Amino acid sequence: MCLGIPGRITEIWDDRGTRMALVDFGGVIRSVCLAYLPDATVGQYTIIHAGFALTRVDEDAARQTLAMFRELGLLDAELGAPEAEVGR
């Protein structure tokens, strides 16, 4: 299953002309591309799908969705265990 998962942007950098970010999915950190959200900022929540930030969401909606995904066992299935972190 491929879900769009909400996460919080914790860091932004430029990688050869492409804006990239570290995104926290409730304890799991992944590197994602910000090409579709060029004006995204640290602290914002966004929906990530296939490694790309697609749209912004408010914090409450993001937290509720993460909690529901975790309850249903979907978060671990999509992201792996919390200790599996991917940085830059």
PDB file of N, CA and C in Angstrom:
ATOM      1  N   MET A   1       0.849  -1.171   0.000  1.00  0.00           N
ATOM      2  CA  MET A   1       0.000   0.000   0.000  1.00  0.00           C
ATOM      3  C   MET A   1       0.897   1.237   0.000  1.00  0.00           C
ATOM      4  N   CYS A   2       0.515   2.230  -0.744  1.00  0.00           N
ATOM      5  CA  CYS A   2       1.266   3.491  -0.753  1.00  0.00           C
ATOM      6  C   CYS A   2       0.354   4.595  -0.250  1.00  0.00           C
ATOM      7  N   LEU A   3       0.655   5.087   0.931  1.00  0.00           N
ATOM      8  CA  LEU A   3      -0.146   6.138   1.542  1.00  0.00           C
ATOM      9  C   LEU A   3       0.580   7.468   1.485  1.00  0.00           C
ATOM     10  N   GLY A   4      -0.177   8.546   1.427  1.00  0.00           N
ATOM     11  CA  GLY A   4       0.381   9.866   1.660  1.00  0.00           C
ATOM     12  C   GLY A   4       0.386  10.047   3.168  1.00  0.00           C
ATOM     13  N   ILE A   5       1.562  10.260   3.743  1.00  0.00           N
ATOM     14  CA  ILE A   5       1.698  10.300   5.197  1.00  0.00           C
ATOM     15  C   ILE A   5       2.118  11.698   5.639  1.00  0.00           C
ATOM     16  N   PRO A   6       1.456  12.255   6.659  1.00  0.00           N
ATOM     17  CA  PRO A   6       1.837  13.575   7.144  1.00  0.00           C
ATOM     18  C   PRO A   6       3.103  13.527   7.996  1.00  0.00           C
ATOM     19  N   GLY A   7       3.909  14.564   7.860  1.00  0.00           N
ATOM     20  CA  GLY A   7       5.108  14.685   8.669  1.00  0.00           C
ATOM     21  C   GLY A   7       5.492  16.142   8.835  1.00  0.00           C
ATOM     22  N   ARG A   8       6.362  16.403   9.823  1.00  0.00           N
ATOM     23  CA  ARG A   8       6.800  17.779  10.125  1.00  0.00           C
ATOM     24  C   ARG A   8       8.204  17.995   9.580  1.00  0.00           C
ATOM     25  N   ILE A   9       8.365  19.074   8.832  1.00  0.00           N
ATOM     26  CA  ILE A   9       9.672  19.432   8.282  1.00  0.00           C
ATOM     27  C   ILE A   9      10.565  19.911   9.421  1.00  0.00           C
ATOM     28  N   THR A  10      11.742  19.282   9.561  1.00  0.00           N
ATOM     29  CA  THR A  10      12.652  19.652  10.651  1.00  0.00           C
ATOM     30  C   THR A  10      13.922  20.330  10.150  1.00  0.00           C
ATOM     31  N   GLU A  11      14.240  20.167   8.889  1.00  0.00           N
ATOM     32  CA  GLU A  11      15.460  20.760   8.323  1.00  0.00           C
ATOM     33  C   GLU A  11      15.285  20.861   6.816  1.00  0.00           C
ATOM     34  N   ILE A  12      15.835  21.921   6.223  1.00  0.00           N
ATOM     35  CA  ILE A  12      15.776  22.126   4.775  1.00  0.00           C
ATOM     36  C   ILE A  12      17.169  22.458   4.267  1.00  0.00           C
ATOM     37  N   TRP A  13      17.516  21.915   3.097  1.00  0.00           N
ATOM     38  CA  TRP A  13      18.789  22.228   2.453  1.00  0.00           C
ATOM     39  C   TRP A  13      18.644  22.124   0.940  1.00  0.00           C
ATOM     40  N   ASP A  14      19.647  22.607   0.240  1.00  0.00           N
ATOM     41  CA  ASP A  14      19.681  22.546  -1.216  1.00  0.00           C
ATOM     42  C   ASP A  14      20.645  21.433  -1.636  1.00  0.00           C
ATOM     43  N   ASP A  15      20.185  20.556  -2.514  1.00  0.00           N
ATOM     44  CA  ASP A  15      21.021  19.468  -3.025  1.00  0.00           C
ATOM     45  C   ASP A  15      21.100  19.600  -4.544  1.00  0.00           C
ATOM     46  N   ARG A  16      22.151  20.235  -5.012  1.00  0.00           N
ATOM     47  CA  ARG A  16      22.376  20.458  -6.447  1.00  0.00           C
ATOM     48  C   ARG A  16      21.178  21.111  -7.123  1.00  0.00           C
ATOM     49  N   GLY A  17      20.628  22.132  -6.483  1.00  0.00           N
ATOM     50  CA  GLY A  17      19.523  22.893  -7.056  1.00  0.00           C
ATOM     51  C   GLY A  17      18.133  22.386  -6.695  1.00  0.00           C
ATOM     52  N   THR A  18      18.041  21.340  -5.924  1.00  0.00           N
ATOM     53  CA  THR A  18      16.745  20.801  -5.503  1.00  0.00           C
ATOM     54  C   THR A  18      16.606  20.973  -3.995  1.00  0.00           C
ATOM     55  N   ARG A  19      15.496  21.576  -3.564  1.00  0.00           N
ATOM     56  CA  ARG A  19      15.254  21.722  -2.124  1.00  0.00           C
ATOM     57  C   ARG A  19      14.862  20.387  -1.542  1.00  0.00           C
ATOM     58  N   MET A  20      15.548  20.012  -0.485  1.00  0.00           N
ATOM     59  CA  MET A  20      15.309  18.760   0.221  1.00  0.00           C
ATOM     60  C   MET A  20      15.006  19.074   1.679  1.00  0.00           C
ATOM     61  N   ALA A  21      14.435  18.097   2.380  1.00  0.00           N
ATOM     62  CA  ALA A  21      14.106  18.301   3.785  1.00  0.00           C
ATOM     63  C   ALA A  21      14.193  16.993   4.547  1.00  0.00           C
ATOM     64  N   LEU A  22      14.463  17.118   5.838  1.00  0.00           N
ATOM     65  CA  LEU A  22      14.260  16.009   6.758  1.00  0.00           C
ATOM     66  C   LEU A  22      12.858  16.188   7.318  1.00  0.00           C
ATOM     67  N   VAL A  23      12.097  15.108   7.331  1.00  0.00           N
ATOM     68  CA  VAL A  23      10.716  15.155   7.808  1.00  0.00           C
ATOM     69  C   VAL A  23      10.543  14.097   8.892  1.00  0.00           C
ATOM     70  N   ASP A  24       9.912  14.509   9.986  1.00  0.00           N
ATOM     71  CA  ASP A  24       9.654  13.644  11.135  1.00  0.00           C
ATOM     72  C   ASP A  24       8.216  13.130  11.058  1.00  0.00           C
ATOM     73  N   PHE A  25       8.090  11.801  10.979  1.00  0.00           N
ATOM     74  CA  PHE A  25       6.782  11.146  10.934  1.00  0.00           C
ATOM     75  C   PHE A  25       6.491  10.528  12.299  1.00  0.00           C
ATOM     76  N   GLY A  26       6.467  11.343  13.325  1.00  0.00           N
ATOM     77  CA  GLY A  26       6.183  10.826  14.662  1.00  0.00           C
ATOM     78  C   GLY A  26       7.271   9.924  15.197  1.00  0.00           C
ATOM     79  N   GLY A  27       8.518  10.255  14.927  1.00  0.00           N
ATOM     80  CA  GLY A  27       9.650   9.481  15.439  1.00  0.00           C
ATOM     81  C   GLY A  27      10.491   8.832  14.363  1.00  0.00           C
ATOM     82  N   VAL A  28       9.958   8.689  13.178  1.00  0.00           N
ATOM     83  CA  VAL A  28      10.713   8.155  12.047  1.00  0.00           C
ATOM     84  C   VAL A  28      11.097   9.344  11.169  1.00  0.00           C
ATOM     85  N   ILE A  29      12.389   9.470  10.864  1.00  0.00           N
ATOM     86  CA  ILE A  29      12.890  10.596  10.084  1.00  0.00           C
ATOM     87  C   ILE A  29      13.249  10.111   8.680  1.00  0.00           C
ATOM     88  N   ARG A  30      12.802  10.862   7.679  1.00  0.00           N
ATOM     89  CA  ARG A  30      13.126  10.536   6.293  1.00  0.00           C
ATOM     90  C   ARG A  30      13.532  11.806   5.547  1.00  0.00           C
ATOM     91  N   SER A  31      14.348  11.615   4.531  1.00  0.00           N
ATOM     92  CA  SER A  31      14.730  12.690   3.622  1.00  0.00           C
ATOM     93  C   SER A  31      13.711  12.731   2.489  1.00  0.00           C
ATOM     94  N   VAL A  32      13.182  13.932   2.189  1.00  0.00           N
ATOM     95  CA  VAL A  32      12.174  14.069   1.137  1.00  0.00           C
ATOM     96  C   VAL A  32      12.494  15.256   0.237  1.00  0.00           C
ATOM     97  N   CYS A  33      11.912  15.243  -0.941  1.00  0.00           N
ATOM     98  CA  CYS A  33      12.100  16.307  -1.919  1.00  0.00           C
ATOM     99  C   CYS A  33      10.990  17.350  -1.775  1.00  0.00           C
ATOM    100  N   LEU A  34      11.367  18.636  -1.811  1.00  0.00           N
ATOM    101  CA  LEU A  34      10.409  19.743  -1.700  1.00  0.00           C
ATOM    102  C   LEU A  34      10.136  20.413  -3.046  1.00  0.00           C
ATOM    103  N   ALA A  35      10.421  19.744  -4.151  1.00  0.00           N
ATOM    104  CA  ALA A  35      10.244  20.350  -5.477  1.00  0.00           C
ATOM    105  C   ALA A  35       8.814  20.854  -5.707  1.00  0.00           C
ATOM    106  N   TYR A  36       7.825  20.165  -5.170  1.00  0.00           N
ATOM    107  CA  TYR A  36       6.424  20.567  -5.363  1.00  0.00           C
ATOM    108  C   TYR A  36       5.942  21.579  -4.339  1.00  0.00           C
ATOM    109  N   LEU A  37       6.738  21.824  -3.303  1.00  0.00           N
ATOM    110  CA  LEU A  37       6.422  22.829  -2.279  1.00  0.00           C
ATOM    111  C   LEU A  37       7.642  23.714  -2.052  1.00  0.00           C
ATOM    112  N   PRO A  38       8.035  24.502  -3.056  1.00  0.00           N
ATOM    113  CA  PRO A  38       9.280  25.269  -2.958  1.00  0.00           C
ATOM    114  C   PRO A  38       9.312  26.306  -1.840  1.00  0.00           C
ATOM    115  N   ASP A  39       8.137  26.726  -1.341  1.00  0.00           N
ATOM    116  CA  ASP A  39       8.114  27.735  -0.274  1.00  0.00           C
ATOM    117  C   ASP A  39       7.856  27.126   1.096  1.00  0.00           C
ATOM    118  N   ALA A  40       7.946  25.794   1.216  1.00  0.00           N
ATOM    119  CA  ALA A  40       7.765  25.131   2.514  1.00  0.00           C
ATOM    120  C   ALA A  40       8.846  25.588   3.487  1.00  0.00           C
ATOM    121  N   THR A  41       8.488  25.620   4.774  1.00  0.00           N
ATOM    122  CA  THR A  41       9.429  26.066   5.798  1.00  0.00           C
ATOM    123  C   THR A  41       9.508  25.043   6.934  1.00  0.00           C
ATOM    124  N   VAL A  42      10.598  25.138   7.686  1.00  0.00           N
ATOM    125  CA  VAL A  42      10.787  24.276   8.857  1.00  0.00           C
ATOM    126  C   VAL A  42       9.625  24.489   9.824  1.00  0.00           C
ATOM    127  N   GLY A  43       9.106  23.391  10.347  1.00  0.00           N
ATOM    128  CA  GLY A  43       7.998  23.442  11.289  1.00  0.00           C
ATOM    129  C   GLY A  43       6.647  23.162  10.657  1.00  0.00           C
ATOM    130  N   GLN A  44       6.540  23.299   9.334  1.00  0.00           N
ATOM    131  CA  GLN A  44       5.276  23.018   8.669  1.00  0.00           C
ATOM    132  C   GLN A  44       5.063  21.513   8.537  1.00  0.00           C
ATOM    133  N   TYR A  45       3.796  21.138   8.482  1.00  0.00           N
ATOM    134  CA  TYR A  45       3.425  19.744   8.244  1.00  0.00           C
ATOM    135  C   TYR A  45       3.029  19.599   6.788  1.00  0.00           C
ATOM    136  N   THR A  46       3.395  18.472   6.206  1.00  0.00           N
ATOM    137  CA  THR A  46       3.121  18.221   4.801  1.00  0.00           C
ATOM    138  C   THR A  46       2.775  16.755   4.593  1.00  0.00           C
ATOM    139  N   ILE A  47       2.067  16.475   3.520  1.00  0.00           N
ATOM    140  CA  ILE A  47       1.780  15.092   3.136  1.00  0.00           C
ATOM    141  C   ILE A  47       2.908  14.634   2.219  1.00  0.00           C
ATOM    142  N   ILE A  48       3.507  13.491   2.560  1.00  0.00           N
ATOM    143  CA  ILE A  48       4.608  12.936   1.774  1.00  0.00           C
ATOM    144  C   ILE A  48       4.117  11.674   1.078  1.00  0.00           C
ATOM    145  N   HIS A  49       4.413  11.574  -0.204  1.00  0.00           N
ATOM    146  CA  HIS A  49       4.111  10.361  -0.968  1.00  0.00           C
ATOM    147  C   HIS A  49       5.272  10.097  -1.909  1.00  0.00           C
ATOM    148  N   ALA A  50       5.788   8.884  -1.877  1.00  0.00           N
ATOM    149  CA  ALA A  50       6.876   8.453  -2.764  1.00  0.00           C
ATOM    150  C   ALA A  50       8.090   9.379  -2.676  1.00  0.00           C
ATOM    151  N   GLY A  51       8.348   9.906  -1.465  1.00  0.00           N
ATOM    152  CA  GLY A  51       9.527  10.731  -1.248  1.00  0.00           C
ATOM    153  C   GLY A  51       9.373  12.198  -1.609  1.00  0.00           C
ATOM    154  N   PHE A  52       8.154  12.620  -1.965  1.00  0.00           N
ATOM    155  CA  PHE A  52       7.900  14.011  -2.333  1.00  0.00           C
ATOM    156  C   PHE A  52       6.870  14.631  -1.397  1.00  0.00           C
ATOM    157  N   ALA A  53       7.129  15.875  -0.971  1.00  0.00           N
ATOM    158  CA  ALA A  53       6.154  16.649  -0.215  1.00  0.00           C
ATOM    159  C   ALA A  53       5.136  17.177  -1.225  1.00  0.00           C
ATOM    160  N   LEU A  54       3.862  16.869  -1.013  1.00  0.00           N
ATOM    161  CA  LEU A  54       2.847  17.211  -2.008  1.00  0.00           C
ATOM    162  C   LEU A  54       1.966  18.395  -1.636  1.00  0.00           C
ATOM    163  N   THR A  55       1.621  18.506  -0.358  1.00  0.00           N
ATOM    164  CA  THR A  55       0.734  19.576   0.081  1.00  0.00           C
ATOM    165  C   THR A  55       0.934  19.819   1.568  1.00  0.00           C
ATOM    166  N   ARG A  56       0.552  20.997   2.036  1.00  0.00           N
ATOM    167  CA  ARG A  56       0.636  21.302   3.458  1.00  0.00           C
ATOM    168  C   ARG A  56      -0.642  20.854   4.164  1.00  0.00           C
ATOM    169  N   VAL A  57      -0.497  20.507   5.433  1.00  0.00           N
ATOM    170  CA  VAL A  57      -1.657  20.199   6.274  1.00  0.00           C
ATOM    171  C   VAL A  57      -1.437  20.862   7.622  1.00  0.00           C
ATOM    172  N   ASP A  58      -2.542  21.107   8.330  1.00  0.00           N
ATOM    173  CA  ASP A  58      -2.377  21.732   9.646  1.00  0.00           C
ATOM    174  C   ASP A  58      -1.926  20.685  10.658  1.00  0.00           C
ATOM    175  N   GLU A  59      -1.340  21.160  11.734  1.00  0.00           N
ATOM    176  CA  GLU A  59      -0.735  20.278  12.740  1.00  0.00           C
ATOM    177  C   GLU A  59      -1.737  19.308  13.348  1.00  0.00           C
ATOM    178  N   ASP A  60      -2.935  19.782  13.680  1.00  0.00           N
ATOM    179  CA  ASP A  60      -3.930  18.901  14.294  1.00  0.00           C
ATOM    180  C   ASP A  60      -4.302  17.750  13.369  1.00  0.00           C
ATOM    181  N   ALA A  61      -4.554  18.059  12.102  1.00  0.00           N
ATOM    182  CA  ALA A  61      -4.909  17.013  11.130  1.00  0.00           C
ATOM    183  C   ALA A  61      -3.756  16.025  10.968  1.00  0.00           C
ATOM    184  N   ALA A  62      -2.530  16.541  10.927  1.00  0.00           N
ATOM    185  CA  ALA A  62      -1.361  15.669  10.774  1.00  0.00           C
ATOM    186  C   ALA A  62      -1.222  14.734  11.966  1.00  0.00           C
ATOM    187  N   ARG A  63      -1.346  15.259  13.174  1.00  0.00           N
ATOM    188  CA  ARG A  63      -1.205  14.434  14.378  1.00  0.00           C
ATOM    189  C   ARG A  63      -2.312  13.377  14.476  1.00  0.00           C
ATOM    190  N   GLN A  64      -3.543  13.765  14.146  1.00  0.00           N
ATOM    191  CA  GLN A  64      -4.657  12.810  14.177  1.00  0.00           C
ATOM    192  C   GLN A  64      -4.440  11.694  13.158  1.00  0.00           C
ATOM    193  N   THR A  65      -3.993  12.046  11.983  1.00  0.00           N
ATOM    194  CA  THR A  65      -3.758  11.050  10.936  1.00  0.00           C
ATOM    195  C   THR A  65      -2.624  10.112  11.329  1.00  0.00           C
ATOM    196  N   LEU A  66      -1.521  10.664  11.850  1.00  0.00           N
ATOM    197  CA  LEU A  66      -0.415   9.816  12.298  1.00  0.00           C
ATOM    198  C   LEU A  66      -0.863   8.850  13.387  1.00  0.00           C
ATOM    199  N   ALA A  67      -1.673   9.332  14.339  1.00  0.00           N
ATOM    200  CA  ALA A  67      -2.162   8.478  15.420  1.00  0.00           C
ATOM    201  C   ALA A  67      -3.048   7.360  14.864  1.00  0.00           C
ATOM    202  N   MET A  68      -3.916   7.694  13.921  1.00  0.00           N
ATOM    203  CA  MET A  68      -4.788   6.687  13.331  1.00  0.00           C
ATOM    204  C   MET A  68      -3.975   5.653  12.544  1.00  0.00           C
ATOM    205  N   PHE A  69      -3.011   6.114  11.729  1.00  0.00           N
ATOM    206  CA  PHE A  69      -2.158   5.195  10.974  1.00  0.00           C
ATOM    207  C   PHE A  69      -1.402   4.259  11.917  1.00  0.00           C
ATOM    208  N   ARG A  70      -0.903   4.819  13.042  1.00  0.00           N
ATOM    209  CA  ARG A  70      -0.155   4.010  14.003  1.00  0.00           C
ATOM    210  C   ARG A  70      -1.082   2.963  14.635  1.00  0.00           C
ATOM    211  N   GLU A  71      -2.290   3.360  15.033  1.00  0.00           N
ATOM    212  CA  GLU A  71      -3.255   2.437  15.621  1.00  0.00           C
ATOM    213  C   GLU A  71      -3.582   1.283  14.670  1.00  0.00           C
ATOM    214  N   LEU A  72      -3.715   1.587  13.391  1.00  0.00           N
ATOM    215  CA  LEU A  72      -4.079   0.585  12.397  1.00  0.00           C
ATOM    216  C   LEU A  72      -2.877  -0.242  11.925  1.00  0.00           C
ATOM    217  N   GLY A  73      -1.689   0.115  12.405  1.00  0.00           N
ATOM    218  CA  GLY A  73      -0.487  -0.601  12.002  1.00  0.00           C
ATOM    219  C   GLY A  73       0.029  -0.199  10.637  1.00  0.00           C
ATOM    220  N   LEU A  74      -0.514   0.868  10.080  1.00  0.00           N
ATOM    221  CA  LEU A  74      -0.118   1.299   8.736  1.00  0.00           C
ATOM    222  C   LEU A  74       1.178   2.100   8.738  1.00  0.00           C
ATOM    223  N   LEU A  75       1.457   2.802   9.826  1.00  0.00           N
ATOM    224  CA  LEU A  75       2.651   3.641   9.870  1.00  0.00           C
ATOM    225  C   LEU A  75       3.911   2.790   9.810  1.00  0.00           C
ATOM    226  N   ASP A  76       3.972   1.744  10.617  1.00  0.00           N
ATOM    227  CA  ASP A  76       5.135   0.865  10.586  1.00  0.00           C
ATOM    228  C   ASP A  76       5.261   0.168   9.238  1.00  0.00           C
ATOM    229  N   ALA A  77       4.129  -0.211   8.644  1.00  0.00           N
ATOM    230  CA  ALA A  77       4.159  -0.890   7.348  1.00  0.00           C
ATOM    231  C   ALA A  77       4.718   0.025   6.264  1.00  0.00           C
ATOM    232  N   GLU A  78       4.402   1.305   6.323  1.00  0.00           N
ATOM    233  CA  GLU A  78       4.859   2.246   5.300  1.00  0.00           C
ATOM    234  C   GLU A  78       6.277   2.758   5.551  1.00  0.00           C
ATOM    235  N   LEU A  79       6.619   2.990   6.824  1.00  0.00           N
ATOM    236  CA  LEU A  79       7.887   3.648   7.137  1.00  0.00           C
ATOM    237  C   LEU A  79       8.928   2.749   7.775  1.00  0.00           C
ATOM    238  N   GLY A  80       8.522   1.632   8.302  1.00  0.00           N
ATOM    239  CA  GLY A  80       9.463   0.783   9.029  1.00  0.00           C
ATOM    240  C   GLY A  80       9.509   1.181  10.484  1.00  0.00           C
ATOM    241  N   ALA A  81      10.395   0.545  11.215  1.00  0.00           N
ATOM    242  CA  ALA A  81      10.522   0.795  12.652  1.00  0.00           C
ATOM    243  C   ALA A  81      11.060   2.190  12.918  1.00  0.00           C
ATOM    244  N   PRO A  82      10.669   2.821  14.051  1.00  0.00           N
ATOM    245  CA  PRO A  82      11.128   4.179  14.385  1.00  0.00           C
ATOM    246  C   PRO A  82      12.637   4.341  14.408  1.00  0.00           C
ATOM    247  N   GLU A  83      13.378   3.289  14.720  1.00  0.00           N
ATOM    248  CA  GLU A  83      14.825   3.458  14.775  1.00  0.00           C
ATOM    249  C   GLU A  83      15.486   3.465  13.387  1.00  0.00           C
ATOM    250  N   ALA A  84      14.721   3.160  12.342  1.00  0.00           N
ATOM    251  CA  ALA A  84      15.254   3.157  10.975  1.00  0.00           C
ATOM    252  C   ALA A  84      15.184   4.557  10.409  1.00  0.00           C
ATOM    253  N   GLU A  85      16.249   5.320  10.589  1.00  0.00           N
ATOM    254  CA  GLU A  85      16.259   6.706  10.145  1.00  0.00           C
ATOM    255  C   GLU A  85      17.142   6.869   8.912  1.00  0.00           C
ATOM    256  N   VAL A  86      16.691   7.743   8.038  1.00  0.00           N
ATOM    257  CA  VAL A  86      17.468   8.066   6.836  1.00  0.00           C
ATOM    258  C   VAL A  86      17.740   9.557   6.867  1.00  0.00           C
ATOM    259  N   GLY A  87      18.976   9.947   6.917  1.00  0.00           N
ATOM    260  CA  GLY A  87      19.352  11.361   6.921  1.00  0.00           C
ATOM    261  C   GLY A  87      19.920  11.773   5.582  1.00  0.00           C
ATOM    262  N   ARG A  88      20.566  12.946   5.592  1.00  0.00           N
ATOM    263  CA  ARG A  88      21.127  13.386   4.330  1.00  0.00           C
ATOM    264  C   ARG A  88      22.424  12.747   4.171  1.00  0.00           C
TER     265      ARG A  88
END
